[in-house]
Short mmCIF file of C-alpha atoms in Angstrom, two decimals:
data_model
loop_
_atom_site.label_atom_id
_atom_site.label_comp_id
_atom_site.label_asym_id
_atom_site.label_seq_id
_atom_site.Cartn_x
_atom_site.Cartn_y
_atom_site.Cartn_z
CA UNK A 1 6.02 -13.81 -14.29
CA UNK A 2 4.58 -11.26 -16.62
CA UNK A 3 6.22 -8.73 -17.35
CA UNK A 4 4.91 -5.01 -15.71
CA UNK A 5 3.71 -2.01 -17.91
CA UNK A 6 5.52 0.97 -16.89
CA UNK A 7 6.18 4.36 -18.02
CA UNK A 8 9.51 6.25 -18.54
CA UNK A 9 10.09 9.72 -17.23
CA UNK A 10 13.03 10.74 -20.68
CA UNK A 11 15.25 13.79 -19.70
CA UNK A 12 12.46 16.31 -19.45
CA UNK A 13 10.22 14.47 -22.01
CA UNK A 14 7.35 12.92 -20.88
CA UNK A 15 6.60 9.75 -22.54
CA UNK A 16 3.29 7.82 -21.36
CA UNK A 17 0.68 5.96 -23.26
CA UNK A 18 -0.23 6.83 -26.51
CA UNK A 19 -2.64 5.55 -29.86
CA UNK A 20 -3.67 6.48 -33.66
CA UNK A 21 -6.12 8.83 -33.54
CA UNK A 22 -9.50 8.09 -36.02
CA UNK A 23 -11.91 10.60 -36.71
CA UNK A 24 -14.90 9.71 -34.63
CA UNK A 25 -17.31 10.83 -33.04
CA UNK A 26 -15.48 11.42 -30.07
CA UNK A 27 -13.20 14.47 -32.03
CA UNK A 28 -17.28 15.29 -33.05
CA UNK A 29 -18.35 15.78 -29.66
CA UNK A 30 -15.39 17.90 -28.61
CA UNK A 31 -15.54 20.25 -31.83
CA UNK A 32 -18.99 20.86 -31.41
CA UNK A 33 -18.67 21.72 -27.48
CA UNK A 34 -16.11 24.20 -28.40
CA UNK A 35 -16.76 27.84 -27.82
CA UNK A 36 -15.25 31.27 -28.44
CA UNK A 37 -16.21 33.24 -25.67
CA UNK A 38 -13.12 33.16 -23.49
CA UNK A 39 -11.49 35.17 -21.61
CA UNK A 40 -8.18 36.54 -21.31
CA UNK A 41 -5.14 35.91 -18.45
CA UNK A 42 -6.75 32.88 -17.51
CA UNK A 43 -5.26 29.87 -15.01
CA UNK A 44 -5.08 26.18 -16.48
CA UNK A 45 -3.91 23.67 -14.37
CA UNK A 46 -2.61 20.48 -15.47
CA UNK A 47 -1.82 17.20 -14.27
CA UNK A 48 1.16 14.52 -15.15
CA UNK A 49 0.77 10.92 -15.74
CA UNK A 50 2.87 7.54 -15.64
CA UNK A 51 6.58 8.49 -15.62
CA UNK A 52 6.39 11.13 -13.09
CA UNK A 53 6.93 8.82 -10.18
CA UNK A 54 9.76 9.00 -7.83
CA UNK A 55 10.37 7.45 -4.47
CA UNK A 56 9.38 9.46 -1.55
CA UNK A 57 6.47 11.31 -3.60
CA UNK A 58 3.62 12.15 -1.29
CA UNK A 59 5.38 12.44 1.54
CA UNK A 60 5.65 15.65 2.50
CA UNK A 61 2.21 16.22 1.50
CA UNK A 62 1.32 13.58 3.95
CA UNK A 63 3.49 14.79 7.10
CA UNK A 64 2.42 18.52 6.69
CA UNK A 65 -0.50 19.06 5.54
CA UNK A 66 -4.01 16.84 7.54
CA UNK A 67 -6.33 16.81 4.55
CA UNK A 68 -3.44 15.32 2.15
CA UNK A 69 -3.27 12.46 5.23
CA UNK A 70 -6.86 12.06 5.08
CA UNK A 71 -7.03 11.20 1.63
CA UNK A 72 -3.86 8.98 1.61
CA UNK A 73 -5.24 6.93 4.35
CA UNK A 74 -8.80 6.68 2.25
CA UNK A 75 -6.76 5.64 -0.63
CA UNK A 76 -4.86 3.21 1.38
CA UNK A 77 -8.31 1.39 2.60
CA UNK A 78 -10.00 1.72 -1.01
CA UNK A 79 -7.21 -0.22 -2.65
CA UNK A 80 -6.81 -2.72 0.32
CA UNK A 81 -2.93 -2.20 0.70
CA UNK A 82 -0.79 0.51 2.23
CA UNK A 83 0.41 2.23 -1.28
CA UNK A 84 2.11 4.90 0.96
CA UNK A 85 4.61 2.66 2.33
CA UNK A 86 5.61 2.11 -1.42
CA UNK A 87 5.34 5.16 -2.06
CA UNK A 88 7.70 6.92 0.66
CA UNK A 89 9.68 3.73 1.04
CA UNK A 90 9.56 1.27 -1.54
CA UNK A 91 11.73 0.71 -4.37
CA UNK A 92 12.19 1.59 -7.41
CA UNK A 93 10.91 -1.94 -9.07
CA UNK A 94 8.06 -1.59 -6.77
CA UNK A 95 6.90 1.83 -7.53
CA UNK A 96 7.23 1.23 -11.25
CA UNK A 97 4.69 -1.59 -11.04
CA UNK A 98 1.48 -0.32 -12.66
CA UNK A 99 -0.99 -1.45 -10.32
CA UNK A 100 0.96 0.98 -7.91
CA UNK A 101 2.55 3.69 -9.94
CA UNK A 102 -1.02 4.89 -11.60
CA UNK A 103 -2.68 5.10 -8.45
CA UNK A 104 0.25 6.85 -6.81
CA UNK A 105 0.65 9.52 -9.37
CA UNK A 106 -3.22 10.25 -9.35
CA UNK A 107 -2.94 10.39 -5.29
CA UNK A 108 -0.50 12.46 -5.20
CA UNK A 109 -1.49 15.06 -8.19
CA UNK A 110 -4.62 15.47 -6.33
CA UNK A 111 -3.63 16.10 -2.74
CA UNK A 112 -1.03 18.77 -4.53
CA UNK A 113 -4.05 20.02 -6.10
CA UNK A 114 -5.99 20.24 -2.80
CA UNK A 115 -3.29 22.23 -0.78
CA UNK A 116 -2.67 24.50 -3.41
CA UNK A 117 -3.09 28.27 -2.58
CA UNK A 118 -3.28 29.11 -6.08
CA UNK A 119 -6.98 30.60 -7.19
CA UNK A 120 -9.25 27.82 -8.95
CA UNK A 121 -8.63 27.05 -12.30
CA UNK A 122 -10.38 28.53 -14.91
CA UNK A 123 -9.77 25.56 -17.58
CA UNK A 124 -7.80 21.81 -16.74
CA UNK A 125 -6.16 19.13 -18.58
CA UNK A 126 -4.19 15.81 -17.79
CA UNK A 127 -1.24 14.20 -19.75
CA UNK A 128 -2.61 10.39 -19.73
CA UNK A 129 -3.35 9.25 -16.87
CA UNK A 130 -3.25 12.80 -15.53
CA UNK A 131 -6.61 13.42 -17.18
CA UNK A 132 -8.52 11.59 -14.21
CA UNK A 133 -6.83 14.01 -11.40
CA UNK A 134 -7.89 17.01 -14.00
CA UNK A 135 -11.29 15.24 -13.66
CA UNK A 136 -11.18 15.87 -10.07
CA UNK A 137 -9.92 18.84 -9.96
CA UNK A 138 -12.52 20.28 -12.04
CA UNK A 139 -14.97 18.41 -9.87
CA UNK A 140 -16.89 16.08 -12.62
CA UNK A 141 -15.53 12.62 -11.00
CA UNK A 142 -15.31 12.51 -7.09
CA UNK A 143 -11.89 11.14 -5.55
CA UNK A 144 -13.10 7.93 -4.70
CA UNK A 145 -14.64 7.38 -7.92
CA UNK A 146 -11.53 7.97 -9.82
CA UNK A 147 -9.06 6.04 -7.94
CA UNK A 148 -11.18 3.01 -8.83
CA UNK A 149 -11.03 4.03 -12.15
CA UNK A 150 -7.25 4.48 -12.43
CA UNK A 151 -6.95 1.29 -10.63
CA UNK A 152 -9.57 -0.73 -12.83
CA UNK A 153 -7.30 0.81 -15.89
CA UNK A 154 -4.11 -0.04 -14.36
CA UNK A 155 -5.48 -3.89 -13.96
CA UNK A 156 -7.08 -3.50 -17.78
CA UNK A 157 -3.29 -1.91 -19.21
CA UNK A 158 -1.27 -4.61 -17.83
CA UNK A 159 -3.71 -7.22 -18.74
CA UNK A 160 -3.57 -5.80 -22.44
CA UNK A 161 0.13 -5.77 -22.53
CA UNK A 162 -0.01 -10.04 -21.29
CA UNK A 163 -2.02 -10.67 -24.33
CA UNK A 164 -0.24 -8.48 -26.69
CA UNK A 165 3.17 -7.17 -25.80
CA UNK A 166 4.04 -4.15 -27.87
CA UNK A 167 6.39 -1.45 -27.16
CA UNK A 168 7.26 2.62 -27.71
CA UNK A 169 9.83 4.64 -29.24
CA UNK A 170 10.90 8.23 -28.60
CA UNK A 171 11.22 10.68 -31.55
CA UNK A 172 12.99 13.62 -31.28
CA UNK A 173 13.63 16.27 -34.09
CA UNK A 174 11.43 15.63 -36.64
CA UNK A 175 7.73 17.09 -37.22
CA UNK A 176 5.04 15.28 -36.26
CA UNK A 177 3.13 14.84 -39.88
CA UNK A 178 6.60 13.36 -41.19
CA UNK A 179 6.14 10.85 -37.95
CA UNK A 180 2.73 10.03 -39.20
CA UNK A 181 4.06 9.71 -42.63
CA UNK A 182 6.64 7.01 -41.35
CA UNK A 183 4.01 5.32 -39.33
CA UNK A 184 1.93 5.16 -42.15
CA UNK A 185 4.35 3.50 -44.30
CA UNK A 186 4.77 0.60 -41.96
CA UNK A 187 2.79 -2.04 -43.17
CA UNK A 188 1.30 -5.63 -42.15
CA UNK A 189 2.65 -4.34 -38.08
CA UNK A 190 0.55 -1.85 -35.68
CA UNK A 191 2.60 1.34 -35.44
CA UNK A 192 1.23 4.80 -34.45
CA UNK A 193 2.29 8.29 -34.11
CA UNK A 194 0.66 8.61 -30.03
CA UNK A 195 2.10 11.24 -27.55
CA UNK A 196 2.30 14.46 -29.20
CA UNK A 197 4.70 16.01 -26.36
CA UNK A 198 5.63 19.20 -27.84
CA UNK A 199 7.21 19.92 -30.89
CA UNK A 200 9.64 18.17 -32.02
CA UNK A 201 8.82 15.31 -29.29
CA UNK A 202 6.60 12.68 -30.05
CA UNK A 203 6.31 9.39 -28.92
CA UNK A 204 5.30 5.56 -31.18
CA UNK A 205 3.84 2.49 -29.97
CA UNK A 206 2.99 -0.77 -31.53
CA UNK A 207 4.01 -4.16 -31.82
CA UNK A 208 7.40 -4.53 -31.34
CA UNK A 209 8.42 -5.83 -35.00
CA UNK A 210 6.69 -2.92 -36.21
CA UNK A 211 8.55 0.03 -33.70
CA UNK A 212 12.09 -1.93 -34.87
CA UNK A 213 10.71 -1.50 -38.52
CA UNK A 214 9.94 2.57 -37.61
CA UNK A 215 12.98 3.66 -35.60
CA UNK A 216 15.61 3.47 -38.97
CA UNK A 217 13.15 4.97 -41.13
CA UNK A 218 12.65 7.74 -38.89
CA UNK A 219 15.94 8.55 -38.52
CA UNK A 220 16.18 8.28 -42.28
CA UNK A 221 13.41 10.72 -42.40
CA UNK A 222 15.97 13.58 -40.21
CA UNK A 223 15.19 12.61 -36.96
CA UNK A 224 17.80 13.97 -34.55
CA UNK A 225 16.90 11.33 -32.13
CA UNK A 226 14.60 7.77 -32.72
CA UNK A 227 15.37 5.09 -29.67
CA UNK A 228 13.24 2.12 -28.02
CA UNK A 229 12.20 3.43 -24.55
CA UNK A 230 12.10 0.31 -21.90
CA UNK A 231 7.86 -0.08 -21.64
CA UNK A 232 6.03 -3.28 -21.35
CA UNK A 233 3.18 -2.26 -23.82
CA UNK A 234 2.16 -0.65 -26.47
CA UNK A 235 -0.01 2.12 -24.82
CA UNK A 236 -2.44 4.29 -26.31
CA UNK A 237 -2.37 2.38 -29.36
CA UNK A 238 -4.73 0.28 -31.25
CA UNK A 239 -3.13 -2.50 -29.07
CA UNK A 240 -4.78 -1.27 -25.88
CA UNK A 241 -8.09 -2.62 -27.54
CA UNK A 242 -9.11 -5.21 -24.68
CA UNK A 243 -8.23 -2.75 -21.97
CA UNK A 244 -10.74 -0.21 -23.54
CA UNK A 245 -13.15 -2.89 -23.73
CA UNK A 246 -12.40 -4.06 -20.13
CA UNK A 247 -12.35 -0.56 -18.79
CA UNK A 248 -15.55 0.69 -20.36
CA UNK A 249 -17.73 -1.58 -18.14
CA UNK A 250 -16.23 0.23 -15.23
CA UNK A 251 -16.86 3.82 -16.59
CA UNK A 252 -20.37 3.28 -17.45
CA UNK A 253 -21.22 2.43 -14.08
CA UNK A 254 -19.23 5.46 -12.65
CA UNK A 255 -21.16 8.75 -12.08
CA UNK A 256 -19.60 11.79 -14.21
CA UNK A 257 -21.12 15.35 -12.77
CA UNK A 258 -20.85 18.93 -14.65
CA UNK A 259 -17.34 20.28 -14.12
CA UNK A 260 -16.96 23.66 -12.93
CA UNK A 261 -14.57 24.57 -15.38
CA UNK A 262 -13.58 23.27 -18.73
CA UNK A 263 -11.45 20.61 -19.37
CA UNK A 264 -9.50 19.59 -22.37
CA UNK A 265 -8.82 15.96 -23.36
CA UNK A 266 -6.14 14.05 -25.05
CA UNK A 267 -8.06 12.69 -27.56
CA UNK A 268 -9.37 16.11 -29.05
CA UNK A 269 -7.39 18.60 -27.65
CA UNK A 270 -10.64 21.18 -26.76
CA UNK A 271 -12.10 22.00 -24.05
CA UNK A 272 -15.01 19.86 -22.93
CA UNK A 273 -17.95 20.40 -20.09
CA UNK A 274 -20.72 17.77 -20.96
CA UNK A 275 -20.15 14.96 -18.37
CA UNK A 276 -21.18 12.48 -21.26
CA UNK A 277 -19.20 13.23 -23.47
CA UNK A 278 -16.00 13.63 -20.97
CA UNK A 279 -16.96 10.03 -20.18
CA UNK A 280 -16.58 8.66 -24.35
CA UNK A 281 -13.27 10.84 -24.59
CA UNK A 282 -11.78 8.80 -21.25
CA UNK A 283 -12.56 5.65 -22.81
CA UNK A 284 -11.33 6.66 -26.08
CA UNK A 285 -7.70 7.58 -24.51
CA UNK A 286 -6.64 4.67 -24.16
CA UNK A 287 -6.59 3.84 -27.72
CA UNK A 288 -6.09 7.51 -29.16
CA UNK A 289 -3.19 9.87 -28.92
CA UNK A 290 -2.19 12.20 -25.92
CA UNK A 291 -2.50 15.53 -28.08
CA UNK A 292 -0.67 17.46 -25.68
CA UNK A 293 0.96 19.71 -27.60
CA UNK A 294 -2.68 20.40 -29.21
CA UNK A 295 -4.31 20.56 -25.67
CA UNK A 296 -1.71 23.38 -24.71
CA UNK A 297 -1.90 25.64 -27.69
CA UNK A 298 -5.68 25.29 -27.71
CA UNK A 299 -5.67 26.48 -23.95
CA UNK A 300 -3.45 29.66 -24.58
CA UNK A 301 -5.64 30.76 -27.85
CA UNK A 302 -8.59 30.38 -25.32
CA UNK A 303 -6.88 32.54 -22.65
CA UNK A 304 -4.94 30.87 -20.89
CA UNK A 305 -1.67 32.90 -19.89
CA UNK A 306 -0.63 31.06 -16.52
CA UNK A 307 0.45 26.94 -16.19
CA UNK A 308 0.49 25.27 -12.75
CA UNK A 309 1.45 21.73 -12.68
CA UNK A 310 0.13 19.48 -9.73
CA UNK A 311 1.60 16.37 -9.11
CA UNK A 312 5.02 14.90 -8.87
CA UNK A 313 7.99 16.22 -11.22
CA UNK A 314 7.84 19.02 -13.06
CA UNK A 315 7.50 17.05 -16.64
CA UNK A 316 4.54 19.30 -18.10
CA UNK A 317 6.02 22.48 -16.98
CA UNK A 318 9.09 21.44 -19.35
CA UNK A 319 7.40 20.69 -22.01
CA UNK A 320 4.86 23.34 -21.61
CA UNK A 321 7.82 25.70 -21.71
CA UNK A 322 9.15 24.18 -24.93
CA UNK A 323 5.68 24.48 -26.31
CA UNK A 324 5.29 28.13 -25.57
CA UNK A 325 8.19 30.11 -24.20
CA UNK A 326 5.65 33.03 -23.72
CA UNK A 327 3.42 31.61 -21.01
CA UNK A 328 3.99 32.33 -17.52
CA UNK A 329 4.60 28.51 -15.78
CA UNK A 330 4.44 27.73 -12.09
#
């Protein structure tokens, strides 16, 4: 049996997928969309990915709230098996499988998102995964539509990681262009600077001679921390290449609308409204970097003064915290 892609939830770090990041046209399309007419005190709301998971999540969504209950039982049907029973009952091995933990973490960020009593947002952004239930939120993919997306790139991941098994490392302590610089170094292996978490946190992936090659030299390098994190793949890395491939078939025939508000995405880290361009930069995520420390500091230069995380955990409001002390977080 293959083994399953999961994701790792690292005392209030929030590792996920991650990639190199080239300079294409999808970093084009976001710089060129960016504008400077913001305003102040704004609301950005943000969604976790992969790692978030817990048993029981959903739950109490479901019991108290009917329009959470609704959209639980639609997801149930649309996926063809009961993913709440796994989700407020299942174990821990089950929940981490990825055909079932991306889905559940989507479900439940957006039925958090839905109850909320918290005005709309005036700007969104996802870690990962995360980025589809920002997509909702800000109303440029419809529910359905993006559960059959996450699902599609759940299927595409784990496929990926069968027919090249990479893995991640965690690296704490040391600034993120002497990461590069490390990466960089590494040569005749795939190995990647990918989830810029906040500073002084950022996350590797690549084959799995080449992350054994990186974690010494980092530390070398000063890092206070550089350790192998237990994931089946080498996400958002130049590895994911055949799940980009599989999952672009799937995006182009999936209708993208104007969002309401703006959202920022990993692989740029500004905010973005035109629905094709949003639908490139999804594609391009899961082979590029999660510039989440980039996304957040570009959001509070463009106004943004209040955080509210929707979804299970509290991961982003962490590291959004660590990012920017400053910013009110709820």
């Amino acid at each position: 049996m293959s083994k399953e892609c999961t994701g790792l939830h690292f005392r209030g770090f929030f590792c996920t997928f991650v990639e190199n990041f080239p300079l294409h046209s999808n970093l084009i399309n976001c710089l060129t969309s960016h504008s400077d007419h913001f305003n102040k005190n704004m609301k950005a709301f943000v969604f976790p990915g992969q790692g978030s998971q817990s048993i029981g999540m959903g739950k109490d969504l479901y019991d108290n709230y009917p329009v959470a209950r609704e959209l639980f039982e639609r997801a149930n049907e649309l996926l063809g098996f009961r993913i709440t029973d796994v989700m407020f009952g299942g174990t821990d091995e089950e929940l981490r499988a990825t055909r079932v933990t991306q889905p559940a973490v989507f479900m439940h960020s957006v039925a958090a998102f839905m109850v909320n009593t918290v005005e709309q947002p005036d700007m969104v952004a996802g870690h990962s995964l995360g980025e589809f239930s920002a997509l909702v939120a800000c109303g440029a993919l419809s529910f359905e539509d993006a559960l059959l997306l996450v699902r599609a790139r759940a299927e595409a991941m784990q496929q990926a990681c069968e027919m090249q098994p990479g893995t991640m490392a965690a690296v704490l302590g040391l600034a993120d262009d002497k990461v590069e610089e490390v990466c960089n170094s590494i040569t005749g292996d795939t190995v990647v600077a990918a989830n810029f978490n906040s500073n002084g946190q950022v996350v590797i992936s690549g084959t799995v001679s080449g992350i054994d090659a990186a974690v010494p030299l980092l530390k070398e390098a000063g890092a206070r921390r550089a350790l192998k994190l237990a994931v089946g793949g080498a996400f958002h890395s130049p590895l994911m290449q055949p799940a980009a491939e599989a999952l672009g078939k799937a995006i182009q025939a999936t209708a993208f609308h104007q969002p309401t508000c703006p959202i920022y995405q990993n692989v740029c880290a500004l905010p973005q409204t035109d629905p094709e361009a949003i639908r490139r930069n999804l594609l391009a995520q899961l082979t590029s970097p999660v510039r989440w420390t980039q996304s957040v500091n570009q959001m509070i230069a463009d106004g943004a003064t209040e955080f509210y995380e929707f979804g299970p955990g509290d991961v982003l409001k962490n590291l959004i915290r660590k990012i920017n002390p400053e910013v009110t977080v709820g």
